[in-house]
Amino acid sequence: MRYLTELSLEAFVTAAENVPYQQINSDLFPNVDLWVRRDDLLDPIISGNKAYKLIYNLLEARKQGKNTIVTCGGAWSNHIHATAAAGQRFGFKTIGIIRGEKPPVFSAMLQDAERFGMELRFVSRQKYRQRGGQDFIDVVGAPSSCHFIPEGGANYLGAQGILLLADAIQKTKPVDFEEYWVACGTGLTVGGLCAKLGKKSTVVGVPVLRAEEQVEVNTQKWAARFANGSCDLTIVRDAHMGGYAKQPAPLLEFMEVYEKYTAVPLEGVYTGKTLKAITLNREPKPTAKHCRKSVLMIHTGGLQGRRGVLFK
Ligand SMILES: *Cc1c(COP(=O)(O)O)cnc(C)c1O
């Protein structure tokens, strides 16, 4: 694995085009020709879909001469983690607005963010609810000259990075996939991917939280914004296993077995639930003749979050 050493579009595209695809030859998936695109390996720290959502945000901030990046998230946010690391790597000051009171003991994520040089500001949940508003920067007292990135990196520039990911997939995919599976939080990633990949294939989003209808609306909004016509999008229901970040024992057991047999590291908030959804939705149907679809799961990273549950 190589580090992203410079902030340039060329270097980022090269890294994206070098992300490996891993074919999973396992009896655990008898009905699919399953592959995983390992975007968790894009960079050792600035990885997964959060890196793609950051790239154009960082380039834009630099272009505008803004050297402070402000963003927000929870105590285990992959987006906060990636932003703090990118700020340190590429020379931006970063401010993280963290939801909730300052905890007496920092999560491993918060410890990392601080170590990467991010200034952490804790705001009440009530204040945090205003994060979508125009004046959130003022509400939290951040400098108005900063570049603000919304929660999860979900803005127009973030979507541009996901389109870049779709281009990289189209250019480097080892086979013609019939389906692409992706975990959804805000739904931006799956929406952006569908805009490009959903023309010839089905793009399947797996919401990892209960608000599936809202996710579906967001996803369709992002897809429609960039699709130039229709695209084939499916949203899987009931894959959240109890709600956002809920990691019941059956999920953890599933992940342990699958990691052992496939050597793909997973975390329980996004990628574990997505892989589980693939197994559940690709069970042999009694009437179906032998049919092995080629399926690509996009590994959206987030492995830093394993420390929250798996290694407690
Ligand atoms: C944030 C995140 C997602 C969800 O991405 P959205 O664009 O918000 O839908 C999926 N997987 C991982 C590992 C993430 O960190």
Short mmCIF file of C-alpha atoms and ligand atoms in Angstrom, two decimals:
data_model
loop_
_atom_site.label_atom_id
_atom_site.label_comp_id
_atom_site.label_asym_id
_atom_site.label_seq_id
_atom_site.Cartn_x
_atom_site.Cartn_y
_atom_site.Cartn_z
CA MET A 1 0.00 0.00 0.00
CA ARG A 2 1.31 3.42 -0.92
CA TYR A 3 0.71 6.77 0.71
CA LEU A 4 -0.88 9.67 -1.12
CA THR A 5 2.10 11.97 -0.88
CA GLU A 6 0.92 15.01 -2.79
CA LEU A 7 -2.36 16.81 -3.17
CA SER A 8 -3.03 16.64 -6.90
CA LEU A 9 -5.76 15.21 -9.05
CA GLU A 10 -3.24 13.24 -11.10
CA ALA A 11 -1.75 11.52 -8.05
CA PHE A 12 -5.22 10.73 -6.71
CA VAL A 13 -6.45 9.26 -10.00
CA THR A 14 -3.34 7.11 -10.19
CA ALA A 15 -3.98 5.82 -6.67
CA ALA A 16 -7.64 5.12 -7.50
CA GLU A 17 -6.67 3.22 -10.63
CA ASN A 18 -4.24 1.09 -8.64
CA VAL A 19 -6.76 -0.08 -6.06
CA PRO A 20 -6.83 -3.88 -6.21
CA TYR A 21 -9.84 -6.09 -6.94
CA GLN A 22 -10.04 -9.29 -4.99
CA GLN A 23 -12.03 -12.24 -6.24
CA ILE A 24 -13.65 -14.18 -3.42
CA ASN A 25 -13.50 -17.83 -4.28
CA SER A 26 -15.38 -19.19 -1.36
CA ASP A 27 -18.13 -21.68 -0.71
CA LEU A 28 -19.61 -19.00 1.48
CA PHE A 29 -20.89 -17.30 -1.68
CA PRO A 30 -22.04 -20.17 -3.87
CA ASN A 31 -24.42 -18.11 -5.97
CA VAL A 32 -22.33 -15.14 -6.93
CA ASP A 33 -19.05 -14.50 -8.61
CA LEU A 34 -18.13 -12.05 -5.89
CA TRP A 35 -15.34 -9.50 -6.09
CA VAL A 36 -14.32 -6.79 -3.66
CA ARG A 37 -12.75 -3.53 -4.76
CA ARG A 38 -10.41 -2.70 -1.91
CA ASP A 39 -10.77 1.05 -1.54
CA ASP A 40 -9.79 0.51 2.08
CA LEU A 41 -6.30 0.16 0.58
CA LEU A 42 -6.29 3.48 -1.31
CA ASP A 43 -4.03 4.90 1.40
CA PRO A 44 -3.22 3.53 4.85
CA ILE A 45 -5.14 6.34 6.61
CA ILE A 46 -6.99 8.55 4.11
CA SER A 47 -9.00 5.68 2.71
CA GLY A 48 -12.36 4.47 1.54
CA ASN A 49 -15.13 6.59 0.12
CA LYS A 50 -14.26 9.45 2.50
CA ALA A 51 -11.00 10.01 0.63
CA TYR A 52 -12.94 10.37 -2.63
CA LYS A 53 -15.32 12.87 -1.04
CA LEU A 54 -12.37 14.89 0.22
CA ILE A 55 -10.20 15.22 -2.86
CA TYR A 56 -12.11 17.98 -4.70
CA ASN A 57 -12.92 19.72 -1.42
CA LEU A 58 -9.21 19.97 -0.63
CA LEU A 59 -8.30 21.07 -4.14
CA GLU A 60 -10.99 23.76 -4.03
CA ALA A 61 -9.88 24.99 -0.61
CA ARG A 62 -6.31 25.27 -1.82
CA LYS A 63 -7.39 27.05 -5.00
CA GLN A 64 -9.30 29.61 -2.94
CA GLY A 65 -6.34 30.08 -0.64
CA LYS A 66 -8.28 28.77 2.36
CA ASN A 67 -5.97 26.98 4.75
CA THR A 68 -8.54 25.94 7.37
CA ILE A 69 -10.99 23.09 6.83
CA VAL A 70 -13.99 22.83 9.16
CA THR A 71 -16.24 19.81 9.27
CA CYS A 72 -18.45 17.89 11.69
CA GLY A 73 -19.31 14.37 12.84
CA GLY A 74 -19.69 11.95 15.73
CA ALA A 75 -17.08 10.42 18.03
CA TRP A 76 -16.37 7.55 15.62
CA SER A 77 -16.78 9.41 12.33
CA ASN A 78 -14.70 8.01 9.46
CA HIS A 79 -15.07 11.37 7.75
CA ILE A 80 -13.59 13.27 10.71
CA HIS A 81 -10.73 10.78 10.81
CA ALA A 82 -9.95 11.11 7.09
CA THR A 83 -10.23 14.91 7.18
CA ALA A 84 -7.88 15.23 10.15
CA ALA A 85 -5.33 12.92 8.48
CA ALA A 86 -5.58 14.75 5.16
CA GLY A 87 -5.16 18.11 6.89
CA GLN A 88 -1.96 16.94 8.50
CA ARG A 89 -0.67 15.32 5.32
CA PHE A 90 -1.39 18.23 2.97
CA GLY A 91 -0.90 21.21 5.26
CA PHE A 92 -4.37 22.42 6.24
CA LYS A 93 -5.47 23.44 9.68
CA THR A 94 -8.53 21.37 10.57
CA ILE A 95 -11.36 22.00 13.01
CA GLY A 96 -13.71 19.15 13.87
CA ILE A 97 -17.12 19.99 15.31
CA ILE A 98 -18.02 16.91 17.33
CA ARG A 99 -21.58 16.02 18.31
CA GLY A 100 -22.24 15.91 22.05
CA GLU A 101 -20.48 16.87 25.25
CA LYS A 102 -16.74 16.39 25.56
CA PRO A 103 -16.29 12.83 26.82
CA PRO A 104 -14.02 12.19 29.82
CA VAL A 105 -12.20 9.56 27.77
CA PHE A 106 -11.70 10.10 24.04
CA SER A 107 -12.58 7.38 21.53
CA ALA A 108 -9.62 6.03 19.58
CA MET A 109 -10.89 8.04 16.62
CA LEU A 110 -10.88 11.30 18.58
CA GLN A 111 -7.41 10.54 19.92
CA ASP A 112 -6.19 10.04 16.35
CA ALA A 113 -7.86 13.24 15.14
CA GLU A 114 -6.21 15.23 17.90
CA ARG A 115 -2.87 13.61 17.19
CA PHE A 116 -3.26 14.53 13.51
CA GLY A 117 -3.55 18.14 14.69
CA MET A 118 -7.30 18.64 14.42
CA GLU A 119 -8.81 21.15 16.81
CA LEU A 120 -11.84 19.46 18.37
CA ARG A 121 -14.85 21.49 19.42
CA PHE A 122 -17.65 19.68 21.16
CA VAL A 123 -21.17 21.05 20.71
CA SER A 124 -24.44 20.02 22.33
CA ARG A 125 -26.69 17.72 20.34
CA GLN A 126 -29.16 20.57 20.12
CA LYS A 127 -26.63 22.89 18.48
CA TYR A 128 -25.38 20.06 16.31
CA ARG A 129 -28.84 19.69 14.80
CA GLN A 130 -28.26 23.00 13.03
CA ARG A 131 -25.41 21.49 11.02
CA GLY A 132 -27.32 21.70 7.75
CA GLY A 133 -27.99 25.43 8.13
CA GLN A 134 -26.17 28.27 6.39
CA ASP A 135 -25.06 29.80 9.67
CA PHE A 136 -23.67 26.66 11.33
CA ILE A 137 -20.15 28.09 11.04
CA ASP A 138 -21.24 31.12 13.09
CA VAL A 139 -23.20 28.98 15.53
CA VAL A 140 -20.07 27.02 16.38
CA GLY A 141 -17.78 30.04 16.18
CA ALA A 142 -15.55 28.78 13.36
CA PRO A 143 -13.72 31.32 11.18
CA SER A 144 -15.86 32.46 8.27
CA SER A 145 -12.82 32.29 5.97
CA CYS A 146 -12.62 28.51 6.30
CA HIS A 147 -13.67 25.83 3.83
CA PHE A 148 -16.65 24.05 5.36
CA ILE A 149 -17.39 20.42 4.48
CA PRO A 150 -20.75 19.04 5.65
CA GLU A 151 -21.16 15.87 7.70
CA GLY A 152 -19.94 12.76 5.90
CA GLY A 153 -18.37 14.87 3.14
CA ALA A 154 -21.76 15.03 1.46
CA ASN A 155 -21.56 18.08 -0.80
CA TYR A 156 -21.29 18.74 -4.53
CA LEU A 157 -17.49 18.53 -4.46
CA GLY A 158 -17.76 15.26 -2.53
CA ALA A 159 -19.99 13.88 -5.25
CA GLN A 160 -17.43 14.87 -7.89
CA GLY A 161 -14.96 12.60 -6.12
CA ILE A 162 -17.42 9.71 -6.23
CA LEU A 163 -17.80 10.25 -9.98
CA LEU A 164 -14.01 9.96 -10.16
CA LEU A 165 -14.32 6.62 -8.33
CA ALA A 166 -16.91 5.46 -10.87
CA ASP A 167 -14.54 6.39 -13.72
CA ALA A 168 -11.71 4.47 -12.07
CA ILE A 169 -13.97 1.41 -11.74
CA GLN A 170 -15.04 1.62 -15.36
CA LYS A 171 -11.45 1.84 -16.45
CA THR A 172 -10.01 -0.93 -14.26
CA LYS A 173 -12.79 -3.46 -13.58
CA PRO A 174 -11.51 -6.97 -14.22
CA VAL A 175 -14.87 -8.27 -15.51
CA ASP A 176 -18.18 -6.71 -16.55
CA PHE A 177 -20.10 -6.66 -13.31
CA GLU A 178 -23.85 -7.11 -13.34
CA GLU A 179 -24.26 -5.61 -9.89
CA TYR A 180 -22.38 -3.13 -7.71
CA TRP A 181 -23.07 -3.21 -3.96
CA VAL A 182 -22.28 -0.27 -1.66
CA ALA A 183 -23.06 0.65 1.95
CA CYS A 184 -25.16 3.81 2.37
CA GLY A 185 -25.13 6.42 5.10
CA THR A 186 -26.08 9.71 3.48
CA GLY A 187 -26.57 7.87 0.19
CA LEU A 188 -24.22 10.15 -1.73
CA THR A 189 -21.73 7.43 -2.62
CA VAL A 190 -24.25 5.00 -4.03
CA GLY A 191 -26.12 7.80 -5.81
CA GLY A 192 -22.98 9.12 -7.46
CA LEU A 193 -21.85 5.65 -8.49
CA CYS A 194 -25.27 4.85 -9.91
CA ALA A 195 -25.19 7.96 -12.08
CA LYS A 196 -22.35 6.36 -14.04
CA LEU A 197 -22.34 2.63 -13.33
CA GLY A 198 -26.13 2.28 -13.30
CA LYS A 199 -26.37 2.75 -17.03
CA LYS A 200 -25.33 -0.79 -17.87
CA SER A 201 -25.49 -2.52 -14.48
CA THR A 202 -27.59 -2.48 -11.34
CA VAL A 203 -26.25 -0.46 -8.43
CA VAL A 204 -27.45 -1.73 -5.07
CA GLY A 205 -27.33 0.44 -1.95
CA VAL A 206 -27.46 -1.04 1.54
CA PRO A 207 -28.67 1.52 4.10
CA VAL A 208 -27.04 0.79 7.45
CA LEU A 209 -29.52 2.86 9.42
CA ARG A 210 -33.22 2.73 10.01
CA ALA A 211 -34.12 5.83 8.01
CA GLU A 212 -34.13 3.85 4.77
CA GLU A 213 -36.78 5.94 3.07
CA GLN A 214 -34.79 9.11 3.67
CA VAL A 215 -31.66 7.39 2.39
CA GLU A 216 -33.49 6.31 -0.73
CA VAL A 217 -34.71 9.85 -1.40
CA ASN A 218 -31.19 11.25 -0.96
CA THR A 219 -29.71 8.56 -3.13
CA GLN A 220 -32.12 9.23 -5.95
CA LYS A 221 -31.47 12.95 -5.63
CA TRP A 222 -27.72 12.48 -6.06
CA ALA A 223 -28.17 9.98 -8.87
CA ALA A 224 -30.59 12.24 -10.76
CA ARG A 225 -28.26 15.20 -10.39
CA PHE A 226 -25.46 13.49 -12.29
CA ALA A 227 -27.06 10.67 -14.25
CA ASN A 228 -28.12 12.42 -17.43
CA GLY A 229 -31.11 10.12 -17.82
CA SER A 230 -32.19 7.16 -15.76
CA CYS A 231 -29.98 4.66 -13.98
CA ASP A 232 -30.67 1.34 -12.35
CA LEU A 233 -30.73 1.73 -8.57
CA THR A 234 -31.97 -0.72 -5.93
CA ILE A 235 -32.13 0.03 -2.21
CA VAL A 236 -32.08 -3.02 0.06
CA ARG A 237 -34.40 -2.93 3.08
CA ASP A 238 -33.89 -4.35 6.56
CA ALA A 239 -30.12 -4.71 6.40
CA HIS A 240 -29.40 -2.34 9.30
CA MET A 241 -29.50 -5.09 11.97
CA GLY A 242 -31.10 -2.88 14.58
CA GLY A 243 -29.95 0.57 13.52
CA TYR A 244 -26.93 2.74 12.91
CA ALA A 245 -23.75 1.36 14.51
CA LYS A 246 -25.73 -1.40 16.21
CA GLN A 247 -23.55 -4.48 16.06
CA PRO A 248 -25.41 -7.48 17.44
CA ALA A 249 -23.58 -10.75 18.11
CA PRO A 250 -24.78 -12.45 14.89
CA LEU A 251 -23.18 -9.67 12.85
CA LEU A 252 -19.87 -9.95 14.70
CA GLU A 253 -19.90 -13.73 14.33
CA PHE A 254 -20.63 -13.41 10.62
CA MET A 255 -17.76 -10.97 10.19
CA GLU A 256 -15.35 -13.21 12.03
CA VAL A 257 -16.13 -16.19 9.80
CA TYR A 258 -16.06 -14.18 6.60
CA GLU A 259 -12.84 -12.42 7.45
CA LYS A 260 -11.25 -15.76 8.16
CA TYR A 261 -12.26 -17.28 4.84
CA THR A 262 -11.92 -14.28 2.57
CA ALA A 263 -9.09 -12.33 4.21
CA VAL A 264 -11.07 -9.13 3.65
CA PRO A 265 -11.11 -7.02 6.83
CA LEU A 266 -14.55 -5.62 7.63
CA GLU A 267 -16.04 -3.27 10.19
CA GLY A 268 -19.50 -3.58 11.67
CA VAL A 269 -21.04 -0.21 10.82
CA TYR A 270 -20.96 -0.35 7.02
CA THR A 271 -19.03 -3.06 5.22
CA GLY A 272 -19.95 -6.01 7.46
CA LYS A 273 -23.65 -5.26 7.03
CA THR A 274 -23.24 -4.86 3.29
CA LEU A 275 -21.50 -8.19 2.83
CA LYS A 276 -24.11 -9.83 5.02
CA ALA A 277 -26.83 -8.31 2.83
CA ILE A 278 -25.17 -9.82 -0.24
CA THR A 279 -25.31 -13.30 1.27
CA LEU A 280 -28.93 -12.86 2.34
CA ASN A 281 -30.08 -11.53 -0.99
CA ARG A 282 -28.22 -14.07 -3.07
CA GLU A 283 -29.41 -17.22 -1.39
CA PRO A 284 -30.41 -19.91 -3.88
CA LYS A 285 -34.04 -19.56 -4.81
CA PRO A 286 -35.78 -22.94 -5.11
CA THR A 287 -37.04 -22.20 -8.59
CA ALA A 288 -33.99 -20.43 -9.93
CA LYS A 289 -31.77 -22.32 -12.31
CA HIS A 290 -28.03 -22.09 -11.78
CA CYS A 291 -27.24 -18.45 -12.04
CA ARG A 292 -24.03 -16.86 -10.89
CA LYS A 293 -24.09 -13.15 -11.17
CA SER A 294 -20.87 -11.19 -11.21
CA VAL A 295 -21.07 -8.85 -8.27
CA LEU A 296 -18.65 -6.19 -7.07
CA MET A 297 -18.77 -5.00 -3.49
CA ILE A 298 -17.02 -1.67 -3.12
CA HIS A 299 -15.10 -1.74 0.15
CA THR A 300 -15.69 1.79 1.40
CA GLY A 301 -13.04 1.56 4.14
CA GLY A 302 -13.82 2.72 7.67
CA LEU A 303 -11.58 0.13 9.29
CA GLN A 304 -10.42 2.58 11.95
CA GLY A 305 -13.89 2.10 13.44
CA ARG A 306 -13.15 -1.54 14.26
CA ARG A 307 -11.50 -0.30 17.40
CA GLY A 308 -14.89 0.80 18.69
CA VAL A 309 -16.29 -2.69 19.03
CA LEU A 310 -14.11 -5.49 17.84
CA PHE A 311 -11.07 -4.85 19.96
CA LYS A 312 -12.70 -3.58 23.09
C1 LIG B 1 -19.41 7.08 5.31
C2 LIG B 1 -19.31 5.67 4.90
C3 LIG B 1 -20.26 5.07 4.04
C4 LIG B 1 -21.49 5.78 3.58
O1 LIG B 1 -21.26 6.73 2.56
P1 LIG B 1 -22.42 7.73 2.12
O2 LIG B 1 -21.87 8.42 0.94
O3 LIG B 1 -22.66 8.67 3.26
O4 LIG B 1 -23.63 6.95 1.82
C5 LIG B 1 -20.06 3.75 3.67
N1 LIG B 1 -19.01 3.05 4.14
C6 LIG B 1 -18.10 3.57 4.96
C7 LIG B 1 -17.00 2.71 5.47
C8 LIG B 1 -18.22 4.90 5.38
O5 LIG B 1 -17.31 5.42 6.21
#
